[in-house]
Coordinates of C-alpha atoms and ligand atoms in Angstrom, one line a residue:
X1 CA 54.1 -53.1 15.4
X2 CA 55.5 -52.7 18.9
X3 CA 58.4 -54.8 20.0
X4 CA 60.2 -55.5 23.4
X5 CA 64.0 -54.5 23.4
X6 CA 66.0 -56.9 25.5
X7 CA 69.4 -55.9 26.5
X8 CA 72.0 -58.6 27.6
X9 CA 74.5 -56.9 29.8
X10 CA 76.4 -59.8 30.1
X11 CA 77.0 -60.5 26.3
X12 CA 76.4 -56.8 25.0
X13 CA 73.7 -57.8 22.9
X14 CA 70.3 -56.4 22.0
X15 CA 67.4 -58.1 20.5
X16 CA 64.1 -57.1 19.7
X17 CA 61.2 -59.6 20.4
X18 CA 57.7 -59.4 19.2
X19 CA 55.2 -58.7 22.1
X20 CA 53.8 -61.7 23.7
X21 CA 49.7 -61.8 23.4
X22 CA 49.5 -61.4 27.1
X23 CA 51.3 -58.3 27.3
X24 CA 49.5 -56.6 24.2
X25 CA 47.5 -54.2 26.4
X26 CA 49.7 -53.8 29.3
X27 CA 52.1 -50.7 29.5
X28 CA 53.7 -48.6 32.2
X29 CA 53.4 -50.1 35.8
X30 CA 51.2 -53.0 34.6
X31 CA 53.8 -54.2 32.1
X32 CA 56.8 -53.6 34.2
X33 CA 55.4 -55.4 37.2
X34 CA 54.1 -58.2 34.8
X35 CA 57.6 -58.8 33.4
X36 CA 59.3 -58.4 36.7
X37 CA 56.9 -61.0 37.8
X38 CA 57.2 -63.5 35.0
X39 CA 61.0 -63.2 34.5
X40 CA 62.4 -62.3 38.0
X41 CA 63.1 -64.8 40.7
X42 CA 61.6 -63.0 43.8
X43 CA 64.4 -64.6 46.0
X44 CA 67.1 -63.3 43.8
X45 CA 69.6 -60.8 44.9
X46 CA 68.6 -57.4 43.8
X47 CA 72.1 -56.5 42.6
X48 CA 72.8 -60.0 41.1
X49 CA 72.6 -61.0 37.4
X50 CA 69.0 -62.5 37.9
X51 CA 67.5 -59.3 38.7
X52 CA 66.1 -57.3 35.6
X53 CA 65.1 -53.7 35.0
X54 CA 62.0 -53.1 33.0
X55 CA 61.4 -49.7 31.4
X56 CA 58.1 -49.0 29.8
X57 CA 56.0 -46.1 28.6
X58 CA 52.3 -45.8 29.6
X59 CA 49.3 -46.7 27.3
X60 CA 48.7 -43.3 25.7
X61 CA 52.4 -42.0 26.0
X62 CA 53.8 -40.7 22.6
X63 CA 50.4 -39.1 21.7
X64 CA 48.5 -35.9 22.2
X65 CA 47.0 -37.1 25.4
X66 CA 47.4 -34.3 27.8
X67 CA 50.2 -35.0 30.7
X68 CA 50.9 -38.2 29.4
X69 CA 54.6 -38.5 29.1
X70 CA 55.2 -40.9 32.0
X71 CA 57.8 -43.5 32.0
X72 CA 58.0 -46.5 34.5
X73 CA 61.1 -48.1 35.7
X74 CA 60.5 -51.6 37.6
X75 CA 62.5 -54.3 39.0
X76 CA 63.2 -56.1 42.4
X77 CA 64.1 -53.2 44.9
X78 CA 67.7 -53.4 46.8
X79 CA 66.0 -50.7 49.3
X80 CA 62.8 -52.8 50.0
X81 CA 63.4 -56.5 48.6
X82 CA 60.0 -56.2 47.0
X83 CA 59.0 -55.6 43.6
X84 CA 59.0 -51.7 42.7
X85 CA 57.7 -49.5 40.1
X86 CA 58.9 -45.5 40.1
X87 CA 57.6 -43.3 37.5
X88 CA 59.0 -40.1 36.0
X89 CA 57.5 -37.6 33.7
X90 CA 60.0 -37.0 31.0
X91 CA 60.2 -36.6 27.0
X92 CA 61.9 -40.2 27.4
X93 CA 58.3 -41.6 27.5
X94 CA 57.0 -40.1 24.3
X95 CA 60.2 -40.9 22.4
X96 CA 60.1 -44.7 23.6
X97 CA 56.7 -45.0 22.8
X98 CA 57.1 -43.3 19.1
X99 CA 59.9 -45.6 18.4
X100 CA 57.2 -48.6 19.2
X101 CA 59.4 -50.2 21.8
X102 CA 57.0 -51.4 24.3
X103 CA 59.5 -52.1 27.1
X104 CA 63.0 -52.2 27.4
X105 CA 64.4 -55.3 29.7
X106 CA 68.1 -54.8 31.0
X107 CA 69.1 -58.1 32.0
X108 CA 72.5 -59.8 33.0
X109 CA 75.8 -58.3 34.4
X110 CA 79.1 -57.6 32.7
X111 CA 81.9 -59.7 33.9
X112 CA 84.1 -56.8 34.1
X113 CA 83.4 -54.9 37.4
X114 CA 83.3 -51.2 37.0
X115 CA 83.0 -51.0 33.5
X116 CA 80.0 -48.7 32.3
X117 CA 78.2 -48.4 29.0
X118 CA 75.7 -46.1 27.2
X119 CA 73.2 -47.5 25.0
X120 CA 72.0 -45.4 22.2
X121 CA 68.7 -46.4 20.5
X122 CA 67.1 -44.8 17.4
X123 CA 64.9 -46.0 14.4
X124 CA 67.8 -47.8 12.8
X125 CA 68.6 -50.3 16.0
X126 CA 70.8 -50.0 19.2
X127 CA 74.5 -49.3 19.8
X128 CA 76.8 -49.8 22.8
X129 CA 79.2 -47.1 23.8
X130 CA 81.6 -47.2 26.5
X131 CA 80.7 -44.5 29.1
X132 CA 83.9 -44.6 31.2
X133 CA 84.6 -40.6 30.5
X134 CA 81.6 -40.2 32.6
X135 CA 82.0 -42.5 35.7
X136 CA 82.3 -40.1 38.8
X137 CA 81.0 -37.1 36.9
X138 CA 78.1 -34.9 38.3
X139 CA 75.0 -35.7 36.3
X140 CA 74.4 -32.0 35.2
X141 CA 77.7 -31.7 33.3
X142 CA 77.2 -35.3 31.8
X143 CA 73.8 -34.7 30.5
X144 CA 75.3 -31.2 28.9
X145 CA 77.9 -33.1 27.0
X146 CA 75.6 -36.0 26.0
X147 CA 73.2 -33.5 24.5
X148 CA 75.8 -31.9 22.6
X149 CA 77.2 -35.0 21.2
X150 CA 74.0 -36.7 20.6
X151 CA 71.5 -34.0 19.6
X152 CA 69.2 -31.3 21.3
X153 CA 66.0 -32.1 23.3
X154 CA 63.6 -31.9 20.3
X155 CA 64.5 -35.5 19.5
X156 CA 66.9 -36.6 22.1
X157 CA 66.0 -37.9 25.7
X158 CA 68.5 -39.4 28.2
X159 CA 68.1 -41.9 31.0
X160 CA 70.9 -42.0 33.4
X161 CA 72.4 -42.8 36.9
X162 CA 74.8 -40.7 39.0
X163 CA 77.6 -41.8 41.3
X164 CA 74.9 -43.1 43.8
X165 CA 73.9 -45.9 40.9
X166 CA 77.6 -46.5 40.5
X167 CA 78.0 -47.2 44.3
X168 CA 74.9 -49.5 44.1
X169 CA 73.0 -47.4 46.8
X170 CA 69.6 -48.1 48.0
X171 CA 68.7 -44.5 47.6
X172 CA 69.9 -44.4 44.0
X173 CA 67.4 -42.9 41.5
X174 CA 67.2 -43.2 37.7
X175 CA 67.5 -39.7 36.1
X176 CA 65.6 -38.4 33.2
X177 CA 66.2 -34.9 31.4
X178 CA 63.3 -32.4 31.6
X179 CA 62.2 -30.2 28.7
X180 CA 65.3 -28.0 29.0
X181 CA 67.8 -30.9 29.2
X182 CA 68.3 -30.5 32.9
X183 CA 69.1 -33.8 34.6
X184 CA 66.2 -33.4 37.2
X185 CA 63.4 -35.7 36.7
X186 CA 63.3 -38.7 38.5
X187 CA 62.3 -42.4 39.0
X188 CA 63.5 -41.7 42.5
X189 CA 62.2 -44.3 44.6
X190 CA 63.5 -47.8 45.7
X191 CA 67.1 -47.7 44.5
X192 CA 66.4 -48.4 40.8
X193 CA 69.5 -46.6 39.9
X194 CA 71.7 -49.4 41.9
X195 CA 70.1 -52.2 39.9
X196 CA 71.2 -50.3 36.8
X197 CA 74.6 -49.7 38.2
X198 CA 75.0 -53.3 39.1
X199 CA 74.3 -54.0 35.5
X200 CA 77.2 -51.5 34.4
X201 CA 74.3 -49.4 32.4
X202 CA 75.2 -45.7 32.8
X203 CA 72.8 -44.1 30.2
X204 CA 70.3 -44.9 27.8
X205 CA 69.8 -42.2 24.9
X206 CA 66.9 -42.1 22.7
X207 CA 66.5 -40.6 19.4
X208 CA 63.1 -40.4 18.0
X209 CA 64.1 -39.0 14.6
X210 CA 61.7 -40.2 11.8
X211 CA 60.3 -42.6 14.6
X212 CA 57.1 -44.2 13.2
X213 CA 55.0 -43.1 16.0
X214 CA 52.2 -44.7 18.1
X215 CA 49.5 -46.6 16.3
X216 CA 45.9 -45.7 17.1
X217 CA 43.1 -48.1 16.8
X218 CA 40.2 -45.5 16.8
X219 CA 41.3 -42.0 16.4
X220 CA 38.2 -40.4 16.8
X221 CA 37.4 -42.2 20.2
X222 CA 40.9 -41.1 21.3
X223 CA 40.6 -37.5 20.2
X224 CA 37.1 -37.5 22.1
X225 CA 38.9 -38.6 24.9
X226 CA 41.7 -36.3 25.1
X227 CA 39.5 -33.1 24.4
X228 CA 37.4 -34.5 27.6
X229 CA 40.2 -34.9 29.8
X230 CA 42.0 -31.7 28.6
X231 CA 38.6 -29.7 29.5
X232 CA 38.5 -31.4 32.9
X233 CA 42.3 -30.5 33.7
X234 CA 41.6 -26.8 32.5
X235 CA 38.7 -26.2 34.7
X236 CA 39.5 -27.7 38.1
X237 CA 41.0 -25.6 40.6
X238 CA 44.1 -27.6 41.3
X239 CA 45.0 -28.4 37.8
X240 CA 44.0 -25.4 35.7
X241 CA 46.3 -22.8 34.3
X242 CA 47.3 -20.4 37.3
X243 CA 45.8 -22.9 39.5
X244 CA 47.1 -24.1 42.6
X245 CA 49.5 -26.5 40.9
X246 CA 50.7 -24.0 38.2
X247 CA 51.1 -21.2 40.6
X248 CA 52.8 -22.5 43.6
X249 CA 53.9 -26.1 42.3
X250 CA 53.4 -29.3 44.5
X251 CA 54.8 -27.2 47.4
X252 CA 51.4 -25.4 47.8
X253 CA 51.0 -28.5 50.1
X254 CA 53.5 -27.5 52.9
X255 CA 50.9 -24.9 54.3
X256 CA 47.9 -27.3 54.0
X257 CA 49.7 -30.2 55.4
X258 CA 50.9 -28.2 58.2
X259 CA 47.7 -26.9 58.8
X260 CA 46.3 -30.2 59.1
X261 CA 48.8 -31.2 61.8
X262 CA 50.3 -33.9 59.2
X263 CA 53.6 -32.2 58.1
X264 CA 56.3 -34.5 59.5
X265 CA 58.8 -32.3 61.3
X266 CA 62.2 -33.1 62.6
X267 CA 62.1 -36.9 62.0
X268 CA 58.3 -37.2 62.6
X269 CA 58.4 -35.6 66.0
X270 CA 55.5 -33.1 65.4
X271 CA 53.0 -32.6 62.8
X272 CA 53.5 -28.8 62.5
X273 CA 56.6 -26.8 61.6
X274 CA 57.2 -23.3 62.9
X275 CA 59.1 -22.4 59.8
X276 CA 56.5 -23.8 57.3
X277 CA 55.5 -20.6 55.7
X278 CA 59.1 -19.8 54.7
X279 CA 59.4 -22.8 52.6
X280 CA 55.8 -23.1 51.2
X281 CA 54.9 -22.8 47.8
X282 CA 53.5 -19.6 48.2
X283 CA 56.9 -18.4 49.5
X284 CA 58.5 -19.7 46.5
X285 CA 56.4 -17.5 44.2
X286 CA 56.8 -14.7 46.3
X287 CA 60.6 -15.1 46.2
X288 CA 60.7 -15.4 42.7
X289 CA 58.8 -12.3 42.1
X290 CA 61.0 -10.3 44.3
X291 CA 64.0 -11.8 42.8
X292 CA 63.2 -11.8 39.1
X293 CA 60.9 -8.7 39.0
X294 CA 57.7 -10.7 37.5
X295 CA 55.3 -13.1 38.6
X296 CA 56.6 -16.6 37.5
X297 CA 54.4 -19.5 36.9
X298 CA 55.3 -23.0 36.4
X299 CA 56.4 -25.2 33.5
X300 CA 55.9 -28.7 32.1
X301 CA 58.6 -31.4 33.1
X302 CA 57.6 -33.1 29.8
X303 CA 56.1 -32.3 26.4
X304 CA 52.2 -32.0 26.5
X305 CA 51.7 -31.4 30.2
X306 CA 48.9 -28.9 30.6
X307 CA 48.9 -28.8 34.2
X308 CA 52.5 -27.8 34.3
X309 CA 53.4 -27.7 38.2
X310 CA 57.2 -27.7 37.8
X311 CA 58.6 -24.6 39.5
X312 CA 61.9 -22.9 39.4
X313 CA 63.3 -21.2 42.6
X314 CA 65.5 -18.2 41.4
X315 CA 68.7 -16.7 43.2
X316 CA 68.7 -13.2 44.4
X317 CA 70.7 -12.4 41.3
X318 CA 67.9 -13.6 39.1
X319 CA 69.8 -16.8 38.1
X320 CA 68.3 -20.1 38.3
X321 CA 69.0 -22.0 41.6
X322 CA 67.1 -25.3 41.3
X323 CA 64.4 -26.8 39.2
X324 CA 62.1 -27.8 40.8
X325 CA 61.2 -27.8 44.5
X326 CA 58.8 -30.8 44.6
X327 CA 56.7 -30.8 47.7
X328 CA 58.5 -34.0 48.9
X329 CA 61.8 -32.8 48.4
X330 CA 61.0 -29.2 50.0
X331 CA 59.7 -31.3 53.1
X332 CA 62.4 -33.9 53.0
X333 CA 65.1 -31.4 53.5
X334 CA 63.0 -28.7 55.2
X335 CA 60.5 -29.7 58.0
X336 CA 61.8 -33.0 58.5
X337 CA 65.3 -32.0 59.0
X338 CA 64.1 -28.7 60.7
X339 CA 65.6 -26.5 57.9
X340 CA 63.5 -23.2 57.0
X341 CA 65.7 -21.8 54.4
X342 CA 64.7 -22.3 50.9
X343 CA 68.1 -21.5 49.2
X344 CA 69.8 -24.2 51.6
X345 CA 66.9 -26.6 50.5
X346 CA 67.6 -25.9 46.9
X347 CA 71.1 -26.5 47.4
X348 CA 70.2 -30.2 48.9
X349 CA 68.1 -30.9 46.1
X350 CA 70.8 -29.7 43.5
X351 CA 73.1 -31.8 45.2
X352 CA 70.9 -35.1 44.9
X353 CA 70.2 -34.3 41.3
X354 CA 73.6 -34.3 40.5
X355 CA 74.6 -37.3 42.4
X356 CA 71.7 -39.3 40.9
X357 CA 69.9 -39.7 44.7
X358 CA 66.1 -39.9 45.9
X359 CA 65.5 -36.9 47.6
X360 CA 62.9 -38.3 49.8
X361 CA 65.0 -41.3 50.9
X362 CA 68.0 -38.9 51.4
X363 CA 66.0 -36.3 53.3
X364 CA 64.6 -38.8 55.6
X365 CA 68.1 -40.4 56.2
X366 CA 69.6 -37.1 57.0
X367 CA 66.8 -36.7 59.6
X368 CA 67.4 -40.1 61.1
X369 CA 71.1 -39.3 61.2
X370 CA 70.4 -35.8 63.1
X371 CA 68.0 -38.0 65.6
X372 CA 71.2 -40.1 65.8
X373 CA 73.6 -37.5 66.5
X374 CA 75.4 -36.9 63.2
X375 CA 74.0 -33.2 63.2
X376 CA 71.6 -31.0 64.8
X377 CA 68.1 -30.4 63.4
X378 CA 68.2 -27.3 61.4
X379 CA 71.9 -27.6 60.5
X380 CA 71.7 -27.3 56.8
X381 CA 75.7 -26.6 56.5
X382 CA 76.1 -30.1 58.0
X383 CA 73.3 -31.6 56.0
X384 CA 75.3 -30.5 52.7
X385 CA 78.2 -32.1 54.1
X386 CA 76.8 -35.6 54.8
X387 CA 74.9 -35.5 51.0
X388 CA 78.4 -34.9 49.8
X389 CA 79.6 -37.9 51.8
X390 CA 77.0 -40.1 50.0
X391 CA 77.7 -38.6 46.7
X392 CA 81.6 -38.9 46.9
X393 CA 81.3 -42.6 48.2
X394 CA 82.9 -42.1 51.7
X395 CA 82.3 -45.0 54.1
X396 CA 79.9 -42.9 56.1
X397 CA 78.5 -41.9 52.8
X398 CA 77.8 -45.4 51.9
X399 CA 75.9 -46.2 55.0
X400 CA 73.5 -43.0 54.6
X401 CA 73.2 -43.9 51.1
X402 CA 72.0 -47.0 51.8
X403 CA 68.8 -45.4 53.4
X404 CA 67.2 -44.4 56.8
X405 CA 66.8 -48.1 57.9
X406 CA 70.4 -48.9 57.6
X407 CA 71.4 -45.5 58.9
X408 CA 68.8 -46.0 61.9
X409 CA 70.5 -49.4 62.6
X410 CA 74.1 -48.1 62.3
X411 CA 73.4 -45.1 64.9
X412 CA 71.1 -47.2 67.1
X413 CA 67.9 -45.1 66.4
X414 CA 64.7 -46.6 67.2
X415 CA 62.6 -43.8 65.3
X416 CA 62.8 -44.6 61.9
X417 CA 59.5 -44.0 59.9
X418 CA 60.0 -46.7 57.5
X419 CA 57.6 -49.4 55.9
X420 CA 59.4 -52.7 54.2
X421 CA 62.7 -50.7 54.2
X422 CA 61.6 -47.4 52.5
X423 CA 61.3 -44.0 54.5
X424 CA 58.1 -42.4 54.7
X425 CA 57.2 -39.5 52.6
X426 CA 55.9 -35.8 53.6
X427 CA 52.5 -37.1 55.4
X428 CA 52.1 -38.1 58.8
X429 CA 50.2 -41.3 59.4
X430 CA 49.3 -40.7 62.8
X431 CA 47.3 -37.5 61.8
X432 CA 46.1 -38.7 58.3
X433 CA 45.1 -42.2 58.8
X434 CA 44.2 -43.0 55.1
X435 CA 47.5 -42.5 54.0
X436 CA 49.3 -44.3 56.7
X437 CA 47.1 -47.4 55.8
X438 CA 48.7 -47.1 52.1
X439 CA 51.9 -46.9 53.4
X440 CA 51.4 -49.8 55.6
X441 CA 49.9 -52.0 52.8
X442 CA 51.5 -50.7 49.6
X443 CA 53.6 -53.2 47.6
X444 CA 56.0 -50.8 47.2
X445 CA 57.0 -50.0 50.7
X446 CA 56.1 -46.5 52.4
X447 CA 54.8 -44.7 49.1
X448 CA 52.3 -41.9 49.2
X449 CA 51.8 -42.4 45.2
X450 CA 50.5 -45.8 45.9
X451 CA 47.2 -44.6 47.0
X452 CA 47.1 -40.7 47.5
X453 CA 44.1 -40.6 49.9
X454 CA 45.4 -37.0 50.8
X455 CA 43.3 -36.0 47.8
X456 CA 40.1 -36.8 49.9
X457 CA 41.4 -36.4 53.3
X458 CA 42.9 -33.0 53.1
X459 CA 42.2 -31.6 49.8
X460 CA 38.4 -32.6 49.6
X461 CA 38.7 -34.0 46.1
X462 CA 36.2 -36.8 45.4
X463 CA 34.5 -36.1 48.9
X464 CA 35.7 -35.1 52.1
X465 CA 37.0 -37.3 55.1
X466 CA 38.2 -36.5 58.6
X467 CA 41.9 -37.1 58.4
X468 CA 41.8 -38.6 61.9
X469 CA 38.7 -40.9 61.0
X470 CA 39.7 -44.7 61.0
X471 CA 37.2 -46.1 59.0
X472 CA 39.2 -46.0 55.5
X473 CA 39.9 -49.6 54.3
X474 CA 37.5 -49.0 51.0
X475 CA 38.8 -45.7 50.4
X476 CA 42.6 -46.8 50.5
X477 CA 41.8 -49.7 48.5
X478 CA 40.0 -47.7 45.9
X479 CA 42.9 -45.4 45.7
X480 CA 45.2 -48.0 45.3
X481 CA 43.4 -49.6 42.6
X482 CA 42.8 -46.3 40.5
X483 CA 46.4 -45.3 40.8
X484 CA 47.8 -48.7 39.7
X485 CA 45.7 -47.9 36.5
X486 CA 46.7 -44.5 35.9
X487 CA 50.4 -45.6 36.4
X488 CA 49.9 -47.9 33.8
X489 CA 47.9 -45.5 31.3
X490 CA 51.1 -43.2 31.0
X491 CA 49.2 -40.1 32.5
X492 CA 50.9 -38.1 35.5
X493 CA 49.1 -39.1 38.7
X494 CA 48.1 -35.2 38.8
X495 CA 45.3 -35.7 36.6
X496 CA 43.4 -37.6 39.5
X497 CA 42.6 -34.4 41.2
X498 CA 40.3 -33.5 38.2
X499 CA 39.1 -36.9 37.1
X500 CA 37.9 -37.7 40.5
X501 CA 35.6 -34.7 40.7
X502 CA 34.8 -34.3 37.2
X503 CA 33.1 -37.6 35.6
X504 CA 33.7 -36.6 32.0
X505 CA 37.4 -36.3 32.8
X506 CA 37.6 -39.8 34.0
X507 CA 35.7 -41.1 30.9
X508 CA 38.1 -39.1 28.7
X509 CA 41.0 -41.0 30.4
X510 CA 39.2 -44.4 29.6
X511 CA 38.3 -43.3 26.0
X512 CA 41.9 -42.3 25.2
X513 CA 42.9 -45.7 26.3
X514 CA 40.3 -47.5 24.5
X515 CA 41.1 -45.3 21.2
X516 CA 44.6 -46.4 21.2
X517 CA 44.2 -50.2 22.1
X518 CA 40.8 -50.6 20.4
X519 CA 39.6 -52.1 23.6
X520 CA 36.1 -51.4 25.3
X521 CA 37.0 -50.6 28.9
X522 CA 34.6 -48.9 31.4
X523 CA 35.1 -47.7 34.9
X524 CA 34.8 -51.1 36.0
X525 CA 37.8 -52.1 34.0
X526 CA 39.9 -49.6 35.6
X527 CA 39.1 -51.1 39.1
X528 CA 39.6 -54.9 37.6
X529 CA 42.9 -54.0 36.0
X530 CA 44.2 -51.8 39.1
X531 CA 43.4 -54.9 41.3
X532 CA 45.1 -57.5 38.8
X533 CA 48.3 -55.2 38.7
X534 CA 48.4 -55.3 42.6
X535 CA 47.7 -58.8 43.0
X536 CA 50.8 -59.5 40.5
X537 CA 52.8 -57.2 42.8
X538 CA 51.7 -59.1 46.0
X539 CA 52.5 -62.2 44.5
X540 CA 55.8 -61.3 43.7
X541 CA 56.4 -60.1 47.4
X542 CA 55.0 -63.2 48.8
X543 CA 57.4 -65.0 46.8
X544 CA 60.1 -62.9 48.1
X545 CA 59.1 -63.8 51.9
X546 CA 57.0 -60.7 52.7
X547 CA 53.7 -61.5 54.9
X548 CA 50.9 -59.5 56.6
X549 CA 53.5 -58.8 59.3
X550 CA 55.5 -56.6 57.2
X551 CA 52.3 -54.5 56.5
X552 CA 52.9 -52.8 59.6
X553 CA 54.1 -49.1 60.8
X554 CA 56.9 -48.6 62.9
X555 CA 56.1 -49.6 66.7
X556 CA 57.1 -46.0 67.8
X557 CA 54.1 -44.5 66.1
X558 CA 51.6 -46.5 68.1
X559 CA 53.1 -45.5 71.4
X560 CA 54.3 -41.8 70.7
X561 CA 51.4 -39.3 70.7
X562 CA 52.0 -36.8 67.5
X563 CA 51.5 -33.0 68.3
X564 CA 49.3 -31.0 67.7
X565 CA 46.3 -33.7 67.7
X566 CA 48.3 -36.2 70.1
X567 CA 47.2 -39.0 67.9
X568 CA 48.9 -42.2 67.8
X569 CA 48.7 -44.8 65.0
X570 CA 45.6 -47.1 66.0
X571 CA 44.5 -48.7 62.9
X572 CA 43.8 -52.4 63.6
X573 CA 45.7 -55.1 61.9
X574 CA 42.6 -56.8 61.0
X575 CA 41.7 -53.6 59.1
X576 CA 45.1 -53.7 57.4
X577 CA 45.1 -57.1 56.4
X578 CA 41.6 -56.5 54.8
X579 CA 42.8 -53.6 52.4
X580 CA 44.3 -55.6 49.6
X581 CA 43.5 -59.0 50.9
Ligands
LIG601 S1 51.9 -32.3 36.3 FE1 53.6 -31.8 36.8 S2 55.1 -33.7 37.6 FE2 52.9 -34.1 36.2 S3 53.6 -34.2 34.0 FE3 52.8 -32.1 34.5 S4 54.6 -31.1 35.2 FE4 55.2 -33.0 35.3

């Protein structure tokens, strides 16, 4: 029997509660958004005692379902003021599910300011341990020390916040360990780390030794589903072994998006970067071959992932420089800041991992700071200094760490590419209209993972569409509903490439969920549930004061033509308002 673990940080108390009937089928994003909607007043201060952080693994997490170790972190966001769900791939998801904890709800706020706690959870219960010795420490060293004390990665997994969370910065992410215990996997977006910081919670450590495991209602159906999904994943060109993601990582997109004219460059001034090939996934593969003397294929961020897209960049001496260089992080510090040197980008990503920062927001912020005169585009040394200001909490760092919108206001910069307070990720909406529509209406602020229309618009998955074509209301809506379901299933969103092209793979995902829950869902239920999740999130945002006027892209994008296509943002408000209703 699963339970909900409620952690009261005011009283330092932990209570296991039975799961209300209405939550029995819900998991991942579906559950985090439901609990935030039900329990958090939408007008509360995101850093106050009434906000709550909800942590939940997906429906099939903790099982042998492929690529299913995703954990969702939800709360009201200090960056956007909206509801937020941000998920990460990590063994933490599997362990939480195997401990039969359906969700952890962190609430309240300790009376003593700047006092931090570690919460240790195992099959026998919950312990609170002071975390004072880790305050101000970089996360790499902190995780090494915690694993030494509490056990190795085979049975232990850690959630934590860095100095950015201690400073309550809007760019503070929640960090999880990868398969080697590195502090590198993030629920990065929306400042979820700041909300945990406001509650005095520094780490949650799970130990799943002798955990009871996940209950499966129909094992035969579940096994049938996971086999169908695994077959799809291992046969699709993007997700198969030595396929695009396994060979080049998500950074395979650099050259592709650049070719499409949609790679935001120098704070969204162009859709092409002259140095793209030098920072692309193919370049990482070739550099690694030269530096290690062999072809290096990518690894899994979490147990049971058969796509294995996580790359490592090696130094000239063959030692590890950073793991991993995700496309978004690569772009944020590379093309968007005019930097074309992978080792500098690796240093910037490492700094973010050490301080507990969202690389997308910070890369976007540094680009806005460059636009505002704090550095020149292409100046990697200055970019590193600015990230250090953030991580060490200087007054300038506090401004920058509050995100691109705050930085733009302080520096008098108009060209801030953000929606609902969140900087846009690595796709230019003027050149790729569907993703712009997703940015505009997403319940989370500008977020590519809310509805990854790039799959069809650029990669030719689930059909083809001209990126510059404007008629994409239905496509954008469909991607957002499907994504909300996948984010709740516990699968990595990257399964979408295979399941959208291979119907048996899609059926496999649904079979797996039915096998776990004993439900009889079909493809129609995927749409129904996705729509319901987004409806809950929209209702929260309405309560927080958001209206259709917030579902808009920044004005400069309607005025300023973007090379090379010289396109402007020209989707009508009526079209935007009809996407999610
Ligand atoms: S596909 Fe990549 S990001 Fe997704 S779970 Fe696997 S390794 Fe992690």
